[in-house]
PDB file of C-alpha atoms and ligand atoms in Angstrom:
ATOM      1  CA  MET A   1      60.163  37.731 -44.164  1.00  0.00           C
ATOM      2  CA  HIS A   2      63.109  34.584 -44.142  1.00  0.00           C
ATOM      3  CA  ARG A   3      64.159  34.385 -40.473  1.00  0.00           C
ATOM      4  CA  PRO A   4      66.678  31.888 -39.298  1.00  0.00           C
ATOM      5  CA  ILE A   5      65.014  29.226 -36.828  1.00  0.00           C
ATOM      6  CA  LYS A   6      67.080  29.821 -34.052  1.00  0.00           C
ATOM      7  CA  SER A   7      65.926  33.556 -32.944  1.00  0.00           C
ATOM      8  CA  LYS A   8      63.409  32.897 -30.234  1.00  0.00           C
ATOM      9  CA  VAL A   9      62.345  34.656 -27.238  1.00  0.00           C
ATOM     10  CA  TYR A  10      62.020  32.901 -23.728  1.00  0.00           C
ATOM     11  CA  LEU A  11      60.215  35.317 -21.644  1.00  0.00           C
ATOM     12  CA  VAL A  12      61.391  33.287 -18.120  1.00  0.00           C
ATOM     13  CA  GLY A  13      59.895  33.637 -14.717  1.00  0.00           C
ATOM     14  CA  ALA A  14      62.596  33.238 -12.424  1.00  0.00           C
ATOM     15  CA  GLY A  15      60.831  33.059  -8.938  1.00  0.00           C
ATOM     16  CA  PRO A  16      61.135  35.166  -5.734  1.00  0.00           C
ATOM     17  CA  GLY A  17      64.622  35.255  -5.892  1.00  0.00           C
ATOM     18  CA  ASN A  18      66.061  31.834  -4.212  1.00  0.00           C
ATOM     19  CA  PRO A  19      67.835  29.341  -7.154  1.00  0.00           C
ATOM     20  CA  GLU A  20      65.840  26.553  -5.521  1.00  0.00           C
ATOM     21  CA  LEU A  21      62.709  27.582  -6.702  1.00  0.00           C
ATOM     22  CA  LEU A  22      63.540  28.104 -10.599  1.00  0.00           C
ATOM     23  CA  THR A  23      61.499  25.822 -12.703  1.00  0.00           C
ATOM     24  CA  LEU A  24      63.884  22.741 -14.563  1.00  0.00           C
ATOM     25  CA  LYS A  25      63.023  24.897 -17.699  1.00  0.00           C
ATOM     26  CA  ALA A  26      64.361  27.850 -16.334  1.00  0.00           C
ATOM     27  CA  VAL A  27      67.512  26.372 -15.694  1.00  0.00           C
ATOM     28  CA  ARG A  28      67.988  24.761 -19.362  1.00  0.00           C
ATOM     29  CA  LEU A  29      67.053  27.512 -20.741  1.00  0.00           C
ATOM     30  CA  LEU A  30      69.517  30.137 -19.048  1.00  0.00           C
ATOM     31  CA  GLN A  31      72.543  27.172 -19.758  1.00  0.00           C
ATOM     32  CA  ALA A  32      71.461  27.318 -22.990  1.00  0.00           C
ATOM     33  CA  ALA A  33      70.955  31.005 -23.843  1.00  0.00           C
ATOM     34  CA  GLU A  34      73.262  33.224 -26.206  1.00  0.00           C
ATOM     35  CA  VAL A  35      71.753  36.328 -24.349  1.00  0.00           C
ATOM     36  CA  VAL A  36      69.959  37.284 -20.822  1.00  0.00           C
ATOM     37  CA  LEU A  37      68.197  40.360 -20.164  1.00  0.00           C
ATOM     38  CA  TYR A  38      67.536  40.082 -16.729  1.00  0.00           C
ATOM     39  CA  ASP A  39      65.729  42.632 -14.297  1.00  0.00           C
ATOM     40  CA  ARG A  40      66.874  43.809 -10.653  1.00  0.00           C
ATOM     41  CA  LEU A  41      64.924  41.027  -8.322  1.00  0.00           C
ATOM     42  CA  ILE A  42      66.904  38.318  -9.610  1.00  0.00           C
ATOM     43  CA  GLY A  43      68.671  36.332  -7.386  1.00  0.00           C
ATOM     44  CA  GLU A  44      72.447  36.123  -6.745  1.00  0.00           C
ATOM     45  CA  GLY A  45      72.935  32.258  -7.327  1.00  0.00           C
ATOM     46  CA  ILE A  46      70.489  32.457 -10.443  1.00  0.00           C
ATOM     47  CA  LEU A  47      72.669  34.046 -12.821  1.00  0.00           C
ATOM     48  CA  GLU A  48      75.812  31.829 -12.288  1.00  0.00           C
ATOM     49  CA  LEU A  49      73.654  29.260 -14.152  1.00  0.00           C
ATOM     50  CA  VAL A  50      74.320  31.626 -17.613  1.00  0.00           C
ATOM     51  CA  SER A  51      76.988  30.002 -19.330  1.00  0.00           C
ATOM     52  CA  PRO A  52      80.109  32.380 -19.087  1.00  0.00           C
ATOM     53  CA  GLU A  53      79.993  33.075 -23.069  1.00  0.00           C
ATOM     54  CA  ALA A  54      76.702  34.417 -22.984  1.00  0.00           C
ATOM     55  CA  GLU A  55      75.802  37.982 -23.428  1.00  0.00           C
ATOM     56  CA  LEU A  56      74.367  39.315 -19.834  1.00  0.00           C
ATOM     57  CA  ILE A  57      72.497  42.530 -19.772  1.00  0.00           C
ATOM     58  CA  PHE A  58      71.132  44.089 -16.905  1.00  0.00           C
ATOM     59  CA  VAL A  59      67.957  46.033 -17.526  1.00  0.00           C
ATOM     60  CA  GLY A  60      66.443  46.619 -14.421  1.00  0.00           C
ATOM     61  CA  LYS A  61      65.815  48.822 -12.022  1.00  0.00           C
ATOM     62  CA  ALA A  62      67.562  49.567  -8.983  1.00  0.00           C
ATOM     63  CA  SER A  63      67.468  53.209  -6.466  1.00  0.00           C
ATOM     64  CA  GLY A  64      69.731  55.312  -8.178  1.00  0.00           C
ATOM     65  CA  ASN A  65      70.314  53.387 -11.057  1.00  0.00           C
ATOM     66  CA  HIS A  66      67.920  54.064 -13.742  1.00  0.00           C
ATOM     67  CA  ALA A  67      66.122  51.174 -15.670  1.00  0.00           C
ATOM     68  CA  LEU A  68      65.695  51.024 -19.565  1.00  0.00           C
ATOM     69  CA  PRO A  69      62.495  52.011 -20.220  1.00  0.00           C
ATOM     70  CA  GLN A  70      60.120  49.297 -21.113  1.00  0.00           C
ATOM     71  CA  PRO A  71      60.262  50.384 -24.731  1.00  0.00           C
ATOM     72  CA  GLU A  72      63.499  49.688 -25.063  1.00  0.00           C
ATOM     73  CA  ILE A  73      63.615  46.544 -23.783  1.00  0.00           C
ATOM     74  CA  ASN A  74      61.193  45.284 -26.127  1.00  0.00           C
ATOM     75  CA  SER A  75      63.743  47.354 -28.854  1.00  0.00           C
ATOM     76  CA  LEU A  76      66.360  45.037 -27.064  1.00  0.00           C
ATOM     77  CA  LEU A  77      64.813  41.945 -27.035  1.00  0.00           C
ATOM     78  CA  ILE A  78      64.011  42.485 -30.876  1.00  0.00           C
ATOM     79  CA  GLU A  79      67.569  43.054 -31.842  1.00  0.00           C
ATOM     80  CA  LYS A  80      69.190  40.576 -30.135  1.00  0.00           C
ATOM     81  CA  ALA A  81      66.206  37.996 -32.149  1.00  0.00           C
ATOM     82  CA  ASN A  82      67.261  39.388 -34.922  1.00  0.00           C
ATOM     83  CA  GLU A  83      70.934  38.747 -34.364  1.00  0.00           C
ATOM     84  CA  ASN A  84      70.369  34.899 -34.778  1.00  0.00           C
ATOM     85  CA  LYS A  85      70.327  34.481 -30.948  1.00  0.00           C
ATOM     86  CA  MET A  86      68.590  32.391 -28.420  1.00  0.00           C
ATOM     87  CA  VAL A  87      67.092  35.443 -25.988  1.00  0.00           C
ATOM     88  CA  VAL A  88      65.961  34.780 -22.564  1.00  0.00           C
ATOM     89  CA  ARG A  89      64.513  37.551 -21.193  1.00  0.00           C
ATOM     90  CA  LEU A  90      64.440  36.534 -17.377  1.00  0.00           C
ATOM     91  CA  LYS A  91      61.927  38.256 -15.671  1.00  0.00           C
ATOM     92  CA  GLY A  92      61.322  38.057 -11.276  1.00  0.00           C
ATOM     93  CA  GLY A  93      58.600  35.842 -10.205  1.00  0.00           C
ATOM     94  CA  ASP A  94      56.212  35.089 -12.651  1.00  0.00           C
ATOM     95  CA  PRO A  95      56.220  37.068 -16.410  1.00  0.00           C
ATOM     96  CA  PHE A  96      52.651  37.597 -16.143  1.00  0.00           C
ATOM     97  CA  ILE A  97      52.159  38.753 -12.927  1.00  0.00           C
ATOM     98  CA  PHE A  98      52.676  42.768 -12.454  1.00  0.00           C
ATOM     99  CA  GLY A  99      56.036  41.897 -15.249  1.00  0.00           C
ATOM    100  CA  ARG A 100      55.445  43.564 -17.911  1.00  0.00           C
ATOM    101  CA  GLY A 101      55.888  40.271 -19.733  1.00  0.00           C
ATOM    102  CA  GLY A 102      52.751  40.383 -21.865  1.00  0.00           C
ATOM    103  CA  GLU A 103      54.209  44.339 -23.562  1.00  0.00           C
ATOM    104  CA  GLU A 104      57.276  42.096 -24.335  1.00  0.00           C
ATOM    105  CA  VAL A 105      55.484  39.482 -25.647  1.00  0.00           C
ATOM    106  CA  LEU A 106      53.464  42.035 -28.087  1.00  0.00           C
ATOM    107  CA  ALA A 107      56.562  43.450 -29.066  1.00  0.00           C
ATOM    108  CA  CYS A 108      57.874  40.204 -30.432  1.00  0.00           C
ATOM    109  CA  ARG A 109      54.284  39.234 -32.204  1.00  0.00           C
ATOM    110  CA  GLU A 110      54.948  42.590 -33.885  1.00  0.00           C
ATOM    111  CA  ALA A 111      58.292  42.006 -35.194  1.00  0.00           C
ATOM    112  CA  GLY A 112      57.341  38.543 -36.104  1.00  0.00           C
ATOM    113  CA  ILE A 113      59.890  36.690 -33.429  1.00  0.00           C
ATOM    114  CA  PRO A 114      58.942  33.613 -31.992  1.00  0.00           C
ATOM    115  CA  PHE A 115      58.892  33.337 -28.298  1.00  0.00           C
ATOM    116  CA  GLU A 116      58.013  30.954 -25.920  1.00  0.00           C
ATOM    117  CA  ILE A 117      56.541  31.874 -21.443  1.00  0.00           C
ATOM    118  CA  VAL A 118      58.258  29.845 -18.908  1.00  0.00           C
ATOM    119  CA  PRO A 119      56.133  30.554 -15.762  1.00  0.00           C
ATOM    120  CA  GLY A 120      57.537  31.265 -12.625  1.00  0.00           C
ATOM    121  CA  ILE A 121      56.672  30.635  -8.746  1.00  0.00           C
ATOM    122  CA  THR A 122      55.095  34.148  -8.378  1.00  0.00           C
ATOM    123  CA  ALA A 123      56.195  36.626  -4.969  1.00  0.00           C
ATOM    124  CA  ALA A 124      52.715  36.012  -3.428  1.00  0.00           C
ATOM    125  CA  THR A 125      52.899  32.060  -3.507  1.00  0.00           C
ATOM    126  CA  ALA A 126      56.509  32.074  -2.862  1.00  0.00           C
ATOM    127  CA  VAL A 127      55.917  34.150   0.146  1.00  0.00           C
ATOM    128  CA  GLY A 128      52.959  32.261   1.096  1.00  0.00           C
ATOM    129  CA  ALA A 129      54.982  29.310   1.826  1.00  0.00           C
ATOM    130  CA  TYR A 130      58.125  30.363   3.262  1.00  0.00           C
ATOM    131  CA  SER A 131      56.060  32.883   5.748  1.00  0.00           C
ATOM    132  CA  GLY A 132      53.646  29.964   6.415  1.00  0.00           C
ATOM    133  CA  ILE A 133      50.753  31.965   5.553  1.00  0.00           C
ATOM    134  CA  PRO A 134      48.448  30.038   3.342  1.00  0.00           C
ATOM    135  CA  LEU A 135      46.941  32.628   1.194  1.00  0.00           C
ATOM    136  CA  THR A 136      43.428  30.557   0.922  1.00  0.00           C
ATOM    137  CA  HIS A 137      42.578  28.100   3.717  1.00  0.00           C
ATOM    138  CA  ARG A 138      39.141  26.038   4.119  1.00  0.00           C
ATOM    139  CA  GLY A 139      36.855  27.964   6.250  1.00  0.00           C
ATOM    140  CA  VAL A 140      38.841  31.097   6.429  1.00  0.00           C
ATOM    141  CA  SER A 141      39.382  32.393   3.142  1.00  0.00           C
ATOM    142  CA  PRO A 142      37.882  30.900   0.044  1.00  0.00           C
ATOM    143  CA  LEU A 143      39.506  33.840  -2.173  1.00  0.00           C
ATOM    144  CA  VAL A 144      42.706  35.460  -2.997  1.00  0.00           C
ATOM    145  CA  THR A 145      43.263  38.525  -5.015  1.00  0.00           C
ATOM    146  CA  PHE A 146      46.560  39.961  -6.002  1.00  0.00           C
ATOM    147  CA  ILE A 147      46.605  43.616  -6.019  1.00  0.00           C
ATOM    148  CA  THR A 148      49.314  46.328  -7.538  1.00  0.00           C
ATOM    149  CA  GLY A 149      49.762  48.623  -4.735  1.00  0.00           C
ATOM    150  CA  HIS A 150      51.473  51.186  -7.328  1.00  0.00           C
ATOM    151  CA  ALA A 151      49.676  53.115  -9.922  1.00  0.00           C
ATOM    152  CA  SER A 152      51.672  54.193 -12.746  1.00  0.00           C
ATOM    153  CA  LYS A 153      51.974  57.437 -11.184  1.00  0.00           C
ATOM    154  CA  SER A 154      54.617  57.261  -8.548  1.00  0.00           C
ATOM    155  CA  GLY A 155      53.074  57.477  -5.020  1.00  0.00           C
ATOM    156  CA  THR A 156      49.618  56.790  -5.581  1.00  0.00           C
ATOM    157  CA  LEU A 157      47.169  54.164  -5.443  1.00  0.00           C
ATOM    158  CA  PRO A 158      45.669  51.917  -8.588  1.00  0.00           C
ATOM    159  CA  ASP A 159      42.752  52.820  -9.665  1.00  0.00           C
ATOM    160  CA  ILE A 160      40.122  50.233  -8.568  1.00  0.00           C
ATOM    161  CA  GLN A 161      36.852  48.921  -6.478  1.00  0.00           C
ATOM    162  CA  TRP A 162      38.483  49.873  -3.319  1.00  0.00           C
ATOM    163  CA  GLU A 163      34.986  49.545  -1.632  1.00  0.00           C
ATOM    164  CA  LEU A 164      34.680  45.957  -3.190  1.00  0.00           C
ATOM    165  CA  LEU A 165      37.665  44.816  -1.690  1.00  0.00           C
ATOM    166  CA  ALA A 166      36.929  45.710   1.750  1.00  0.00           C
ATOM    167  CA  LYS A 167      34.145  44.411   2.325  1.00  0.00           C
ATOM    168  CA  SER A 168      35.149  41.042   0.669  1.00  0.00           C
ATOM    169  CA  ASN A 169      36.593  39.644   3.712  1.00  0.00           C
ATOM    170  CA  HIS A 170      38.891  37.262   2.231  1.00  0.00           C
ATOM    171  CA  THR A 171      42.606  37.150   1.279  1.00  0.00           C
ATOM    172  CA  LEU A 172      44.155  40.476  -0.270  1.00  0.00           C
ATOM    173  CA  VAL A 173      48.102  40.277  -1.893  1.00  0.00           C
ATOM    174  CA  PHE A 174      49.616  43.514  -2.671  1.00  0.00           C
ATOM    175  CA  TYR A 175      52.302  43.753  -4.854  1.00  0.00           C
ATOM    176  CA  MET A 176      54.559  46.436  -5.041  1.00  0.00           C
ATOM    177  CA  GLY A 177      52.870  48.217  -2.122  1.00  0.00           C
ATOM    178  CA  LEU A 178      55.335  49.336   0.720  1.00  0.00           C
ATOM    179  CA  SER A 179      55.606  53.030  -0.030  1.00  0.00           C
ATOM    180  CA  THR A 180      51.688  52.992  -0.516  1.00  0.00           C
ATOM    181  CA  LEU A 181      50.988  50.969   2.560  1.00  0.00           C
ATOM    182  CA  PRO A 182      49.772  53.772   4.744  1.00  0.00           C
ATOM    183  CA  LEU A 183      47.489  54.707   1.964  1.00  0.00           C
ATOM    184  CA  ILE A 184      46.069  51.139   1.073  1.00  0.00           C
ATOM    185  CA  ALA A 185      45.441  50.896   5.339  1.00  0.00           C
ATOM    186  CA  LYS A 186      43.820  53.791   4.833  1.00  0.00           C
ATOM    187  CA  GLU A 187      41.512  52.781   1.909  1.00  0.00           C
ATOM    188  CA  LEU A 188      40.453  49.635   3.628  1.00  0.00           C
ATOM    189  CA  ILE A 189      39.478  51.095   6.684  1.00  0.00           C
ATOM    190  CA  PHE A 190      37.584  54.001   5.259  1.00  0.00           C
ATOM    191  CA  TYR A 191      35.646  51.611   2.810  1.00  0.00           C
ATOM    192  CA  GLY A 192      34.742  49.127   6.039  1.00  0.00           C
ATOM    193  CA  THR A 193      37.340  46.527   6.340  1.00  0.00           C
ATOM    194  CA  SER A 194      37.899  45.869  10.626  1.00  0.00           C
ATOM    195  CA  PRO A 195      41.224  47.915  11.555  1.00  0.00           C
ATOM    196  CA  ASP A 196      41.917  44.497  13.626  1.00  0.00           C
ATOM    197  CA  THR A 197      42.401  42.773  10.601  1.00  0.00           C
ATOM    198  CA  PRO A 198      45.615  40.442  10.732  1.00  0.00           C
ATOM    199  CA  VAL A 199      47.954  41.500   8.612  1.00  0.00           C
ATOM    200  CA  ALA A 200      51.834  40.434   7.428  1.00  0.00           C
ATOM    201  CA  VAL A 201      54.594  41.939   5.198  1.00  0.00           C
ATOM    202  CA  VAL A 202      57.091  39.604   4.312  1.00  0.00           C
ATOM    203  CA  GLN A 203      60.728  41.204   2.856  1.00  0.00           C
ATOM    204  CA  GLU A 204      62.498  39.033   0.494  1.00  0.00           C
ATOM    205  CA  GLY A 205      60.620  36.184   0.461  1.00  0.00           C
ATOM    206  CA  SER A 206      62.307  32.540   0.077  1.00  0.00           C
ATOM    207  CA  LEU A 207      65.256  34.343   0.824  1.00  0.00           C
ATOM    208  CA  THR A 208      67.696  33.580   4.326  1.00  0.00           C
ATOM    209  CA  ARG A 209      67.451  38.203   4.260  1.00  0.00           C
ATOM    210  CA  GLN A 210      63.443  37.561   4.815  1.00  0.00           C
ATOM    211  CA  ARG A 211      62.217  38.961   7.390  1.00  0.00           C
ATOM    212  CA  THR A 212      58.208  39.260   8.494  1.00  0.00           C
ATOM    213  CA  VAL A 213      56.354  41.452  10.179  1.00  0.00           C
ATOM    214  CA  THR A 214      53.138  41.001  11.501  1.00  0.00           C
ATOM    215  CA  GLY A 215      50.445  43.226  13.032  1.00  0.00           C
ATOM    216  CA  ILE A 216      46.660  44.546  11.988  1.00  0.00           C
ATOM    217  CA  LEU A 217      45.535  46.885  10.023  1.00  0.00           C
ATOM    218  CA  ASP A 218      45.365  49.492  12.490  1.00  0.00           C
ATOM    219  CA  ASN A 219      48.955  49.227  13.319  1.00  0.00           C
ATOM    220  CA  ILE A 220      51.052  47.862  10.685  1.00  0.00           C
ATOM    221  CA  VAL A 221      52.253  50.882   9.386  1.00  0.00           C
ATOM    222  CA  GLU A 222      54.000  51.845  12.536  1.00  0.00           C
ATOM    223  CA  LYS A 223      55.376  48.421  13.105  1.00  0.00           C
ATOM    224  CA  VAL A 224      56.757  48.326   9.339  1.00  0.00           C
ATOM    225  CA  GLU A 225      58.356  51.655  10.096  1.00  0.00           C
ATOM    226  CA  GLN A 226      59.863  50.221  13.373  1.00  0.00           C
ATOM    227  CA  GLN A 227      61.192  47.059  12.062  1.00  0.00           C
ATOM    228  CA  GLN A 228      62.973  49.440   8.790  1.00  0.00           C
ATOM    229  CA  LEU A 229      61.518  46.855   6.272  1.00  0.00           C
ATOM    230  CA  LYS A 230      62.610  47.459   2.559  1.00  0.00           C
ATOM    231  CA  SER A 231      61.607  46.381  -0.402  1.00  0.00           C
ATOM    232  CA  PRO A 232      60.939  44.353  -1.843  1.00  0.00           C
ATOM    233  CA  ALA A 233      58.120  43.033   0.185  1.00  0.00           C
ATOM    234  CA  LEU A 234      55.034  41.179  -0.253  1.00  0.00           C
ATOM    235  CA  ILE A 235      51.510  42.681   2.444  1.00  0.00           C
ATOM    236  CA  ILE A 236      49.598  39.885   3.058  1.00  0.00           C
ATOM    237  CA  ILE A 237      46.426  40.952   4.715  1.00  0.00           C
ATOM    238  CA  GLY A 238      43.355  38.864   5.826  1.00  0.00           C
ATOM    239  CA  GLU A 239      42.506  36.306   8.676  1.00  0.00           C
ATOM    240  CA  VAL A 240      44.611  33.157   7.295  1.00  0.00           C
ATOM    241  CA  VAL A 241      47.696  35.713   8.376  1.00  0.00           C
ATOM    242  CA  LYS A 242      46.743  34.340  12.037  1.00  0.00           C
ATOM    243  CA  LEU A 243      47.839  30.383  10.661  1.00  0.00           C
ATOM    244  CA  ARG A 244      51.423  31.534  10.625  1.00  0.00           C
ATOM    245  CA  GLU A 245      51.056  31.052  14.485  1.00  0.00           C
ATOM    246  CA  TYR A 246      51.306  27.703  13.604  1.00  0.00           C
ATOM    247  CA  MET A 247      52.786  27.441  10.504  1.00  0.00           C
ATOM    248  CA  GLN A 248      55.783  29.112  10.431  1.00  0.00           C
ATOM    249  CA  TRP A 249      58.767  27.345   9.741  1.00  0.00           C
ATOM    250  CA  PHE A 250      61.193  29.161   7.573  1.00  0.00           C
ATOM    251  CA  GLU A 251      63.141  31.665   9.601  1.00  0.00           C
ATOM    252  CA  GLU A 252      63.268  28.958  12.407  1.00  0.00           C
ATOM    253  CA  GLN A 253      66.140  27.116  10.701  1.00  0.00           C
ATOM    254  CA  SER A 254      69.508  28.253   9.780  1.00  0.00           C
ATOM    255  CA  TYR A 255      71.101  27.853   6.169  1.00  0.00           C
ATOM    256  CA  SER A 256      71.991  30.146   3.626  1.00  0.00           C
ATOM    257  CA  SER A 257      70.955  30.919   0.401  1.00  0.00           C
ATOM    258  CA  PHE A 258      74.589  31.150  -0.716  1.00  0.00           C
ATOM    259  CA  ASP A 259      74.939  26.758  -0.206  1.00  0.00           C
ATOM    260  CA  ASP A 260      72.034  26.409  -1.903  1.00  0.00           C
ATOM    261  CA  ALA A 261      73.458  28.553  -4.746  1.00  0.00           C
ATOM    262  CA  ILE A 262      76.103  26.778  -4.656  1.00  0.00           C
ATOM    263  CA  ALA A 263      74.719  23.277  -4.734  1.00  0.00           C
ATOM    264  CA  LEU A 264      72.488  24.374  -7.408  1.00  0.00           C
ATOM    265  CA  SER A 265      75.062  25.597  -9.862  1.00  0.00           C
ATOM    266  CA  THR A 266      77.085  22.612  -9.407  1.00  0.00           C
ATOM    267  CA  ALA A 267      74.134  20.273  -9.893  1.00  0.00           C
ATOM    268  CA  PHE A 268      73.225  22.127 -13.225  1.00  0.00           C
ATOM    269  CA  SER A 269      77.063  23.545 -14.122  1.00  0.00           C
ATOM    270  CA  PRO A 270      77.056  23.885 -17.674  1.00  0.00           C
ATOM    271  CA  GLU A 271      79.697  21.329 -18.135  1.00  0.00           C
ATOM    272  CA  SER A 272      77.361  18.672 -16.689  1.00  0.00           C
ATOM    273  CA  SER A 273      74.401  19.523 -18.769  1.00  0.00           C
ATOM    274  CA  LYS A 274      73.253  18.131 -22.310  1.00  0.00           C
ATOM    275  CA  TYR A 275      71.960  21.533 -23.540  1.00  0.00           C
ATOM    276  CA  SER A 276      75.398  23.266 -23.666  1.00  0.00           C
TER     277      SER A 276
HETATM  278  N1  LIG B   1      56.702  39.436 -11.726  1.00  0.00           N
HETATM  279  C1  LIG B   1      56.751  39.019 -10.194  1.00  0.00           C
HETATM  280  C2  LIG B   1      56.591  40.848  -9.629  1.00  0.00           C
HETATM  281  C3  LIG B   1      57.409  41.799  -9.895  1.00  0.00           C
HETATM  282  S1  LIG B   1      56.328  43.344  -9.396  1.00  0.00           S
HETATM  283  C4  LIG B   1      56.287  37.837  -9.344  1.00  0.00           C
HETATM  284  O1  LIG B   1      55.709  37.555  -9.720  1.00  0.00           O
HETATM  285  O2  LIG B   1      56.526  37.780  -8.369  1.00  0.00           O
HETATM  286  C5  LIG B   1      57.490  43.481  -7.876  1.00  0.00           C
HETATM  287  C6  LIG B   1      56.829  43.353  -6.687  1.00  0.00           C
HETATM  288  O3  LIG B   1      56.879  41.834  -6.199  1.00  0.00           O
HETATM  289  C7  LIG B   1      57.547  43.552  -5.211  1.00  0.00           C
HETATM  290  O4  LIG B   1      57.755  45.403  -5.030  1.00  0.00           O
HETATM  291  C8  LIG B   1      57.519  43.120  -3.749  1.00  0.00           C
HETATM  292  O5  LIG B   1      56.183  43.352  -3.722  1.00  0.00           O
HETATM  293  C9  LIG B   1      56.963  41.714  -4.921  1.00  0.00           C
HETATM  294  N2  LIG B   1      58.443  40.919  -4.233  1.00  0.00           N
HETATM  295  C10 LIG B   1      59.035  39.877  -5.563  1.00  0.00           C
HETATM  296  N3  LIG B   1      60.112  39.027  -4.985  1.00  0.00           N
HETATM  297  C11 LIG B   1      59.577  39.250  -3.570  1.00  0.00           C
HETATM  298  C12 LIG B   1      60.007  38.839  -2.692  1.00  0.00           C
HETATM  299  N4  LIG B   1      61.256  37.949  -2.574  1.00  0.00           N
HETATM  300  N5  LIG B   1      59.812  39.081  -1.280  1.00  0.00           N
HETATM  301  C13 LIG B   1      58.454  39.930  -1.202  1.00  0.00           C
HETATM  302  N6  LIG B   1      58.102  40.322  -2.215  1.00  0.00           N
HETATM  303  C14 LIG B   1      58.398  40.218  -3.719  1.00  0.00           C
END
């Protein structure tokens, strides 16, 4: 089938929400896009980079606000690309880390739509940096594992080898684990992780609203409840969490993500872009 060259889907990682953590390629594509399909966790300031003429379509999920089911997102991508449009599918963090990006790529492949994939800073590395917790550290943890705290069936843990995780004694990073944190802690302790293992839970990492609660496996659930942490939050478990005491920096400075957003959108305004 003849396909116009312009129609392409760009699967773009938007990073953890702070606009300064976008890649240059993401910024360029956002400015050039004719259609942008975006998720819930796309921070303010990022969508401002999109040209005013572009069609912005929210396909994400917020509480009380229904998401488009994945097959419908896939169909919409194809539909827009078939309209001979340059489509950006903007996803939180990195498209290939718990982002269902692979499913969207397969849908494009099946429909014969050309695509590109643009990596983004995933929540784990952003949160590590902005909370002052190196996910690996010589002599402390030579290994880090990214895990989803959420199985497809809501409220349950994924079917993985908890015994191996519990005994591995290295850094564990749970995405989407806030609601299942009590189950995660219970499971790890049951399979042999020390209840004294340090844990950090970081809400809205890299944004000025970032909040961090630290504790140990045995008391983290209580502490998180007391502090009323909310999603999106990442859980880091392991000895590396102790290094935060020396490496914390972000919460100590006062500046506004709004200022960042303005600075960024001015620097990369569509008028100043050769791609507009
Ligand atoms: N593809 C994304 C992850 C999507 S899953 C990525 O690479 O980052 C959504 C989960 O990511 C959230 O439930 C939370 O656990 C985590 N997350 C995303 N942004 C975050 C942020 N700014 N701070 C803390 N956790 C975040």
